[in-house]
Amino acid sequence: MKIKPYFVLLKWRINHPENINRSSLYDIWKEYDEEFIYDSLLYDVIDCFDTHKEAVEHKRRLLNG
């Protein structure tokens, strides 16, 4: 059985000292574990998507206002 991935759109907290050298505000992570809990001081989860294309499109909308 093949596990279907999903894609998580993250927004980095640029003000955090660990993120000072980041070049992008958003990232998309491919994930397989549906029960994984995203909790970090480094980023906020914007949303989860079924396809990479959907995540990229939402990221583009956020960047363009």
PDB file of N, CA, C and O in Angstrom:
ATOM      1  N   MET A   1       0.833  -1.178   0.000  1.00  0.00           N
ATOM      2  CA  MET A   1       0.000   0.000   0.000  1.00  0.00           C
ATOM      3  C   MET A   1       0.888   1.255   0.000  1.00  0.00           C
ATOM      4  O   MET A   1       1.795   1.385   0.819  1.00  0.00           O
ATOM      5  N   LYS A   2       0.620   2.152  -0.886  1.00  0.00           N
ATOM      6  CA  LYS A   2       1.380   3.389  -0.986  1.00  0.00           C
ATOM      7  C   LYS A   2       0.693   4.476  -0.163  1.00  0.00           C
ATOM      8  O   LYS A   2      -0.509   4.666  -0.256  1.00  0.00           O
ATOM      9  N   ILE A   3       1.476   5.169   0.641  1.00  0.00           N
ATOM     10  CA  ILE A   3       0.945   6.240   1.475  1.00  0.00           C
ATOM     11  C   ILE A   3       0.959   7.531   0.683  1.00  0.00           C
ATOM     12  O   ILE A   3       1.965   7.909   0.097  1.00  0.00           O
ATOM     13  N   LYS A   4      -0.163   8.228   0.684  1.00  0.00           N
ATOM     14  CA  LYS A   4      -0.281   9.485  -0.050  1.00  0.00           C
ATOM     15  C   LYS A   4       0.225  10.643   0.810  1.00  0.00           C
ATOM     16  O   LYS A   4      -0.211  10.822   1.944  1.00  0.00           O
ATOM     17  N   PRO A   5       1.137  11.431   0.272  1.00  0.00           N
ATOM     18  CA  PRO A   5       1.652  12.570   1.045  1.00  0.00           C
ATOM     19  C   PRO A   5       0.685  13.747   1.029  1.00  0.00           C
ATOM     20  O   PRO A   5      -0.229  13.820   0.210  1.00  0.00           O
ATOM     21  N   TYR A   6       0.903  14.656   1.939  1.00  0.00           N
ATOM     22  CA  TYR A   6       0.214  15.942   1.910  1.00  0.00           C
ATOM     23  C   TYR A   6       1.285  17.011   2.075  1.00  0.00           C
ATOM     24  O   TYR A   6       2.446  16.713   2.373  1.00  0.00           O
ATOM     25  N   PHE A   7       0.924  18.263   1.860  1.00  0.00           N
ATOM     26  CA  PHE A   7       1.906  19.340   1.834  1.00  0.00           C
ATOM     27  C   PHE A   7       1.504  20.428   2.819  1.00  0.00           C
ATOM     28  O   PHE A   7       0.362  20.860   2.842  1.00  0.00           O
ATOM     29  N   VAL A   8       2.468  20.831   3.632  1.00  0.00           N
ATOM     30  CA  VAL A   8       2.232  21.804   4.701  1.00  0.00           C
ATOM     31  C   VAL A   8       2.893  23.123   4.311  1.00  0.00           C
ATOM     32  O   VAL A   8       4.086  23.155   3.998  1.00  0.00           O
ATOM     33  N   LEU A   9       2.114  24.188   4.319  1.00  0.00           N
ATOM     34  CA  LEU A   9       2.639  25.522   4.040  1.00  0.00           C
ATOM     35  C   LEU A   9       2.969  26.194   5.372  1.00  0.00           C
ATOM     36  O   LEU A   9       2.105  26.335   6.233  1.00  0.00           O
ATOM     37  N   LEU A  10       4.242  26.566   5.517  1.00  0.00           N
ATOM     38  CA  LEU A  10       4.724  27.185   6.753  1.00  0.00           C
ATOM     39  C   LEU A  10       5.132  28.625   6.503  1.00  0.00           C
ATOM     40  O   LEU A  10       5.634  28.958   5.437  1.00  0.00           O
ATOM     41  N   LYS A  11       4.943  29.447   7.515  1.00  0.00           N
ATOM     42  CA  LYS A  11       5.440  30.821   7.478  1.00  0.00           C
ATOM     43  C   LYS A  11       6.452  30.948   8.609  1.00  0.00           C
ATOM     44  O   LYS A  11       6.131  30.738   9.777  1.00  0.00           O
ATOM     45  N   TRP A  12       7.673  31.272   8.252  1.00  0.00           N
ATOM     46  CA  TRP A  12       8.740  31.398   9.232  1.00  0.00           C
ATOM     47  C   TRP A  12       8.580  32.685  10.042  1.00  0.00           C
ATOM     48  O   TRP A  12       8.194  33.709   9.499  1.00  0.00           O
ATOM     49  N   ARG A  13       8.886  32.617  11.299  1.00  0.00           N
ATOM     50  CA  ARG A  13       8.895  33.798  12.169  1.00  0.00           C
ATOM     51  C   ARG A  13      10.280  34.436  12.042  1.00  0.00           C
ATOM     52  O   ARG A  13      11.229  34.061  12.727  1.00  0.00           O
ATOM     53  N   ILE A  14      10.371  35.379  11.150  1.00  0.00           N
ATOM     54  CA  ILE A  14      11.648  35.993  10.801  1.00  0.00           C
ATOM     55  C   ILE A  14      12.288  36.713  11.991  1.00  0.00           C
ATOM     56  O   ILE A  14      13.507  36.830  12.071  1.00  0.00           O
ATOM     57  N   ASN A  15      11.504  37.164  12.940  1.00  0.00           N
ATOM     58  CA  ASN A  15      12.048  37.865  14.110  1.00  0.00           C
ATOM     59  C   ASN A  15      12.761  36.944  15.093  1.00  0.00           C
ATOM     60  O   ASN A  15      13.442  37.413  15.985  1.00  0.00           O
ATOM     61  N   HIS A  16      12.576  35.637  14.925  1.00  0.00           N
ATOM     62  CA  HIS A  16      13.235  34.693  15.824  1.00  0.00           C
ATOM     63  C   HIS A  16      14.722  34.631  15.468  1.00  0.00           C
ATOM     64  O   HIS A  16      15.082  34.581  14.302  1.00  0.00           O
ATOM     65  N   PRO A  17      15.610  34.627  16.457  1.00  0.00           N
ATOM     66  CA  PRO A  17      17.060  34.631  16.190  1.00  0.00           C
ATOM     67  C   PRO A  17      17.549  33.473  15.314  1.00  0.00           C
ATOM     68  O   PRO A  17      18.506  33.628  14.559  1.00  0.00           O
ATOM     69  N   GLU A  18      16.910  32.323  15.388  1.00  0.00           N
ATOM     70  CA  GLU A  18      17.315  31.176  14.563  1.00  0.00           C
ATOM     71  C   GLU A  18      16.991  31.379  13.082  1.00  0.00           C
ATOM     72  O   GLU A  18      17.527  30.684  12.233  1.00  0.00           O
ATOM     73  N   ASN A  19      16.093  32.292  12.783  1.00  0.00           N
ATOM     74  CA  ASN A  19      15.640  32.492  11.404  1.00  0.00           C
ATOM     75  C   ASN A  19      16.253  33.723  10.731  1.00  0.00           C
ATOM     76  O   ASN A  19      15.834  34.091   9.638  1.00  0.00           O
ATOM     77  N   ILE A  20      17.223  34.341  11.340  1.00  0.00           N
ATOM     78  CA  ILE A  20      17.789  35.586  10.810  1.00  0.00           C
ATOM     79  C   ILE A  20      18.331  35.412   9.388  1.00  0.00           C
ATOM     80  O   ILE A  20      18.173  36.286   8.546  1.00  0.00           O
ATOM     81  N   ASN A  21      18.952  34.292   9.088  1.00  0.00           N
ATOM     82  CA  ASN A  21      19.576  34.089   7.779  1.00  0.00           C
ATOM     83  C   ASN A  21      18.661  33.435   6.743  1.00  0.00           C
ATOM     84  O   ASN A  21      19.128  33.072   5.666  1.00  0.00           O
ATOM     85  N   ARG A  22      17.405  33.287   7.042  1.00  0.00           N
ATOM     86  CA  ARG A  22      16.468  32.687   6.076  1.00  0.00           C
ATOM     87  C   ARG A  22      16.254  33.627   4.910  1.00  0.00           C
ATOM     88  O   ARG A  22      16.113  34.829   5.070  1.00  0.00           O
ATOM     89  N   SER A  23      16.180  33.047   3.711  1.00  0.00           N
ATOM     90  CA  SER A  23      15.989  33.876   2.521  1.00  0.00           C
ATOM     91  C   SER A  23      14.528  33.937   2.090  1.00  0.00           C
ATOM     92  O   SER A  23      14.153  34.790   1.312  1.00  0.00           O
ATOM     93  N   SER A  24      13.694  33.020   2.591  1.00  0.00           N
ATOM     94  CA  SER A  24      12.284  33.046   2.198  1.00  0.00           C
ATOM     95  C   SER A  24      11.389  33.067   3.434  1.00  0.00           C
ATOM     96  O   SER A  24      11.736  32.529   4.483  1.00  0.00           O
ATOM     97  N   LEU A  25      10.244  33.684   3.278  1.00  0.00           N
ATOM     98  CA  LEU A  25       9.286  33.797   4.370  1.00  0.00           C
ATOM     99  C   LEU A  25       8.439  32.531   4.508  1.00  0.00           C
ATOM    100  O   LEU A  25       8.026  32.166   5.599  1.00  0.00           O
ATOM    101  N   TYR A  26       8.191  31.836   3.374  1.00  0.00           N
ATOM    102  CA  TYR A  26       7.331  30.649   3.363  1.00  0.00           C
ATOM    103  C   TYR A  26       8.114  29.431   2.885  1.00  0.00           C
ATOM    104  O   TYR A  26       9.039  29.552   2.094  1.00  0.00           O
ATOM    105  N   ASP A  27       7.691  28.262   3.363  1.00  0.00           N
ATOM    106  CA  ASP A  27       8.238  26.984   2.916  1.00  0.00           C
ATOM    107  C   ASP A  27       7.101  25.984   2.784  1.00  0.00           C
ATOM    108  O   ASP A  27       6.084  26.094   3.487  1.00  0.00           O
ATOM    109  N   ILE A  28       7.317  25.005   1.932  1.00  0.00           N
ATOM    110  CA  ILE A  28       6.356  23.921   1.770  1.00  0.00           C
ATOM    111  C   ILE A  28       7.075  22.622   2.122  1.00  0.00           C
ATOM    112  O   ILE A  28       8.129  22.327   1.563  1.00  0.00           O
ATOM    113  N   TRP A  29       6.509  21.889   3.070  1.00  0.00           N
ATOM    114  CA  TRP A  29       7.081  20.618   3.489  1.00  0.00           C
ATOM    115  C   TRP A  29       6.174  19.483   3.048  1.00  0.00           C
ATOM    116  O   TRP A  29       4.953  19.545   3.210  1.00  0.00           O
ATOM    117  N   LYS A  30       6.774  18.441   2.527  1.00  0.00           N
ATOM    118  CA  LYS A  30       6.045  17.228   2.162  1.00  0.00           C
ATOM    119  C   LYS A  30       6.014  16.330   3.394  1.00  0.00           C
ATOM    120  O   LYS A  30       7.044  16.072   4.012  1.00  0.00           O
ATOM    121  N   GLU A  31       4.835  15.860   3.747  1.00  0.00           N
ATOM    122  CA  GLU A  31       4.678  15.070   4.966  1.00  0.00           C
ATOM    123  C   GLU A  31       3.802  13.851   4.698  1.00  0.00           C
ATOM    124  O   GLU A  31       2.927  13.882   3.844  1.00  0.00           O
ATOM    125  N   TYR A  32       4.053  12.782   5.451  1.00  0.00           N
ATOM    126  CA  TYR A  32       3.277  11.551   5.316  1.00  0.00           C
ATOM    127  C   TYR A  32       2.509  11.205   6.582  1.00  0.00           C
ATOM    128  O   TYR A  32       1.486  10.551   6.526  1.00  0.00           O
ATOM    129  N   ASP A  33       2.985  11.641   7.718  1.00  0.00           N
ATOM    130  CA  ASP A  33       2.387  11.301   9.005  1.00  0.00           C
ATOM    131  C   ASP A  33       1.256  12.278   9.327  1.00  0.00           C
ATOM    132  O   ASP A  33       1.501  13.425   9.695  1.00  0.00           O
ATOM    133  N   GLU A  34       0.021  11.813   9.221  1.00  0.00           N
ATOM    134  CA  GLU A  34      -1.137  12.678   9.444  1.00  0.00           C
ATOM    135  C   GLU A  34      -1.322  13.047  10.912  1.00  0.00           C
ATOM    136  O   GLU A  34      -2.060  13.956  11.235  1.00  0.00           O
ATOM    137  N   GLU A  35      -0.635  12.352  11.797  1.00  0.00           N
ATOM    138  CA  GLU A  35      -0.787  12.627  13.218  1.00  0.00           C
ATOM    139  C   GLU A  35       0.360  13.462  13.781  1.00  0.00           C
ATOM    140  O   GLU A  35       0.407  13.723  14.978  1.00  0.00           O
ATOM    141  N   PHE A  36       1.261  13.888  12.914  1.00  0.00           N
ATOM    142  CA  PHE A  36       2.383  14.718  13.350  1.00  0.00           C
ATOM    143  C   PHE A  36       1.853  16.072  13.811  1.00  0.00           C
ATOM    144  O   PHE A  36       1.019  16.681  13.158  1.00  0.00           O
ATOM    145  N   ILE A  37       2.338  16.548  14.943  1.00  0.00           N
ATOM    146  CA  ILE A  37       1.894  17.827  15.490  1.00  0.00           C
ATOM    147  C   ILE A  37       2.977  18.870  15.209  1.00  0.00           C
ATOM    148  O   ILE A  37       4.117  18.734  15.652  1.00  0.00           O
ATOM    149  N   TYR A  38       2.600  19.887  14.466  1.00  0.00           N
ATOM    150  CA  TYR A  38       3.526  20.978  14.144  1.00  0.00           C
ATOM    151  C   TYR A  38       3.416  22.027  15.235  1.00  0.00           C
ATOM    152  O   TYR A  38       2.412  22.701  15.362  1.00  0.00           O
ATOM    153  N   ASP A  39       4.472  22.131  16.018  1.00  0.00           N
ATOM    154  CA  ASP A  39       4.481  23.102  17.106  1.00  0.00           C
ATOM    155  C   ASP A  39       5.907  23.588  17.285  1.00  0.00           C
ATOM    156  O   ASP A  39       6.777  22.833  17.705  1.00  0.00           O
ATOM    157  N   SER A  40       6.154  24.822  16.929  1.00  0.00           N
ATOM    158  CA  SER A  40       7.495  25.357  17.020  1.00  0.00           C
ATOM    159  C   SER A  40       7.454  26.866  17.194  1.00  0.00           C
ATOM    160  O   SER A  40       6.532  27.535  16.736  1.00  0.00           O
ATOM    161  N   LEU A  41       8.483  27.387  17.815  1.00  0.00           N
ATOM    162  CA  LEU A  41       8.628  28.831  17.934  1.00  0.00           C
ATOM    163  C   LEU A  41       9.189  29.427  16.651  1.00  0.00           C
ATOM    164  O   LEU A  41       9.188  30.634  16.467  1.00  0.00           O
ATOM    165  N   LEU A  42       9.658  28.572  15.743  1.00  0.00           N
ATOM    166  CA  LEU A  42      10.320  29.036  14.524  1.00  0.00           C
ATOM    167  C   LEU A  42       9.361  29.338  13.378  1.00  0.00           C
ATOM    168  O   LEU A  42       9.705  30.084  12.477  1.00  0.00           O
ATOM    169  N   TYR A  43       8.168  28.739  13.392  1.00  0.00           N
ATOM    170  CA  TYR A  43       7.245  28.909  12.270  1.00  0.00           C
ATOM    171  C   TYR A  43       5.795  28.779  12.704  1.00  0.00           C
ATOM    172  O   TYR A  43       5.503  28.296  13.793  1.00  0.00           O
ATOM    173  N   ASP A  44       4.895  29.218  11.822  1.00  0.00           N
ATOM    174  CA  ASP A  44       3.457  29.023  11.970  1.00  0.00           C
ATOM    175  C   ASP A  44       2.981  28.187  10.798  1.00  0.00           C
ATOM    176  O   ASP A  44       3.444  28.382   9.671  1.00  0.00           O
ATOM    177  N   VAL A  45       2.056  27.298  11.040  1.00  0.00           N
ATOM    178  CA  VAL A  45       1.459  26.520   9.957  1.00  0.00           C
ATOM    179  C   VAL A  45       0.315  27.338   9.362  1.00  0.00           C
ATOM    180  O   VAL A  45      -0.587  27.753  10.076  1.00  0.00           O
ATOM    181  N   ILE A  46       0.383  27.573   8.057  1.00  0.00           N
ATOM    182  CA  ILE A  46      -0.671  28.307   7.364  1.00  0.00           C
ATOM    183  C   ILE A  46      -1.818  27.355   7.046  1.00  0.00           C
ATOM    184  O   ILE A  46      -2.964  27.621   7.384  1.00  0.00           O
ATOM    185  N   ASP A  47      -1.505  26.233   6.386  1.00  0.00           N
ATOM    186  CA  ASP A  47      -2.534  25.258   6.019  1.00  0.00           C
ATOM    187  C   ASP A  47      -1.884  24.001   5.470  1.00  0.00           C
ATOM    188  O   ASP A  47      -0.689  23.993   5.160  1.00  0.00           O
ATOM    189  N   CYS A  48      -2.676  22.941   5.323  1.00  0.00           N
ATOM    190  CA  CYS A  48      -2.230  21.690   4.710  1.00  0.00           C
ATOM    191  C   CYS A  48      -2.993  21.495   3.408  1.00  0.00           C
ATOM    192  O   CYS A  48      -4.179  21.835   3.319  1.00  0.00           O
ATOM    193  N   PHE A  49      -2.324  20.915   2.407  1.00  0.00           N
ATOM    194  CA  PHE A  49      -2.905  20.750   1.078  1.00  0.00           C
ATOM    195  C   PHE A  49      -2.692  19.329   0.576  1.00  0.00           C
ATOM    196  O   PHE A  49      -1.718  18.675   0.938  1.00  0.00           O
ATOM    197  N   ASP A  50      -3.590  18.876  -0.282  1.00  0.00           N
ATOM    198  CA  ASP A  50      -3.495  17.534  -0.853  1.00  0.00           C
ATOM    199  C   ASP A  50      -2.422  17.432  -1.921  1.00  0.00           C
ATOM    200  O   ASP A  50      -1.840  16.370  -2.113  1.00  0.00           O
ATOM    201  N   THR A  51      -2.161  18.534  -2.631  1.00  0.00           N
ATOM    202  CA  THR A  51      -1.165  18.511  -3.699  1.00  0.00           C
ATOM    203  C   THR A  51      -0.157  19.644  -3.527  1.00  0.00           C
ATOM    204  O   THR A  51      -0.463  20.673  -2.918  1.00  0.00           O
ATOM    205  N   HIS A  52       1.013  19.431  -4.090  1.00  0.00           N
ATOM    206  CA  HIS A  52       2.055  20.464  -4.055  1.00  0.00           C
ATOM    207  C   HIS A  52       1.603  21.684  -4.846  1.00  0.00           C
ATOM    208  O   HIS A  52       1.868  22.831  -4.447  1.00  0.00           O
ATOM    209  N   LYS A  53       0.916  21.456  -5.935  1.00  0.00           N
ATOM    210  CA  LYS A  53       0.434  22.550  -6.782  1.00  0.00           C
ATOM    211  C   LYS A  53      -0.491  23.485  -6.002  1.00  0.00           C
ATOM    212  O   LYS A  53      -0.399  24.703  -6.123  1.00  0.00           O
ATOM    213  N   GLU A  54      -1.390  22.930  -5.191  1.00  0.00           N
ATOM    214  CA  GLU A  54      -2.291  23.749  -4.376  1.00  0.00           C
ATOM    215  C   GLU A  54      -1.509  24.574  -3.359  1.00  0.00           C
ATOM    216  O   GLU A  54      -1.806  25.753  -3.141  1.00  0.00           O
ATOM    217  N   ALA A  55      -0.508  23.969  -2.749  1.00  0.00           N
ATOM    218  CA  ALA A  55       0.302  24.680  -1.758  1.00  0.00           C
ATOM    219  C   ALA A  55       1.075  25.823  -2.403  1.00  0.00           C
ATOM    220  O   ALA A  55       1.134  26.934  -1.856  1.00  0.00           O
ATOM    221  N   VAL A  56       1.644  25.574  -3.583  1.00  0.00           N
ATOM    222  CA  VAL A  56       2.397  26.609  -4.294  1.00  0.00           C
ATOM    223  C   VAL A  56       1.478  27.754  -4.696  1.00  0.00           C
ATOM    224  O   VAL A  56       1.842  28.934  -4.567  1.00  0.00           O
ATOM    225  N   GLU A  57       0.279  27.427  -5.146  1.00  0.00           N
ATOM    226  CA  GLU A  57      -0.673  28.468  -5.553  1.00  0.00           C
ATOM    227  C   GLU A  57      -1.074  29.333  -4.355  1.00  0.00           C
ATOM    228  O   GLU A  57      -1.149  30.554  -4.456  1.00  0.00           O
ATOM    229  N   HIS A  58      -1.312  28.720  -3.223  1.00  0.00           N
ATOM    230  CA  HIS A  58      -1.680  29.491  -2.027  1.00  0.00           C
ATOM    231  C   HIS A  58      -0.504  30.366  -1.576  1.00  0.00           C
ATOM    232  O   HIS A  58      -0.701  31.523  -1.193  1.00  0.00           O
ATOM    233  N   LYS A  59       0.701  29.828  -1.632  1.00  0.00           N
ATOM    234  CA  LYS A  59       1.906  30.607  -1.301  1.00  0.00           C
ATOM    235  C   LYS A  59       2.028  31.812  -2.228  1.00  0.00           C
ATOM    236  O   LYS A  59       2.308  32.924  -1.779  1.00  0.00           O
ATOM    237  N   ARG A  60       1.776  31.608  -3.508  1.00  0.00           N
ATOM    238  CA  ARG A  60       1.858  32.693  -4.482  1.00  0.00           C
ATOM    239  C   ARG A  60       0.845  33.777  -4.153  1.00  0.00           C
ATOM    240  O   ARG A  60       1.140  34.977  -4.233  1.00  0.00           O
ATOM    241  N   ARG A  61      -0.386  33.382  -3.780  1.00  0.00           N
ATOM    242  CA  ARG A  61      -1.412  34.358  -3.410  1.00  0.00           C
ATOM    243  C   ARG A  61      -1.019  35.165  -2.180  1.00  0.00           C
ATOM    244  O   ARG A  61      -1.256  36.373  -2.104  1.00  0.00           O
ATOM    245  N   LEU A  62      -0.402  34.510  -1.208  1.00  0.00           N
ATOM    246  CA  LEU A  62       0.046  35.207   0.001  1.00  0.00           C
ATOM    247  C   LEU A  62       1.147  36.213  -0.311  1.00  0.00           C
ATOM    248  O   LEU A  62       1.178  37.305   0.247  1.00  0.00           O
ATOM    249  N   LEU A  63       2.067  35.836  -1.184  1.00  0.00           N
ATOM    250  CA  LEU A  63       3.188  36.713  -1.526  1.00  0.00           C
ATOM    251  C   LEU A  63       2.745  37.906  -2.364  1.00  0.00           C
ATOM    252  O   LEU A  63       3.314  38.991  -2.263  1.00  0.00           O
ATOM    253  N   ASN A  64       1.703  37.710  -3.189  1.00  0.00           N
ATOM    254  CA  ASN A  64       1.238  38.789  -4.071  1.00  0.00           C
ATOM    255  C   ASN A  64       0.162  39.665  -3.433  1.00  0.00           C
ATOM    256  O   ASN A  64      -0.289  40.616  -4.043  1.00  0.00           O
ATOM    257  N   GLY A  65      -0.246  39.308  -2.240  1.00  0.00           N
ATOM    258  CA  GLY A  65      -1.226  40.145  -1.531  1.00  0.00           C
ATOM    259  C   GLY A  65      -2.574  39.803  -1.843  1.00  0.00           C
ATOM    260  O   GLY A  65      -3.588  39.893  -2.053  1.00  0.00           O
TER     261      GLY A  65
END
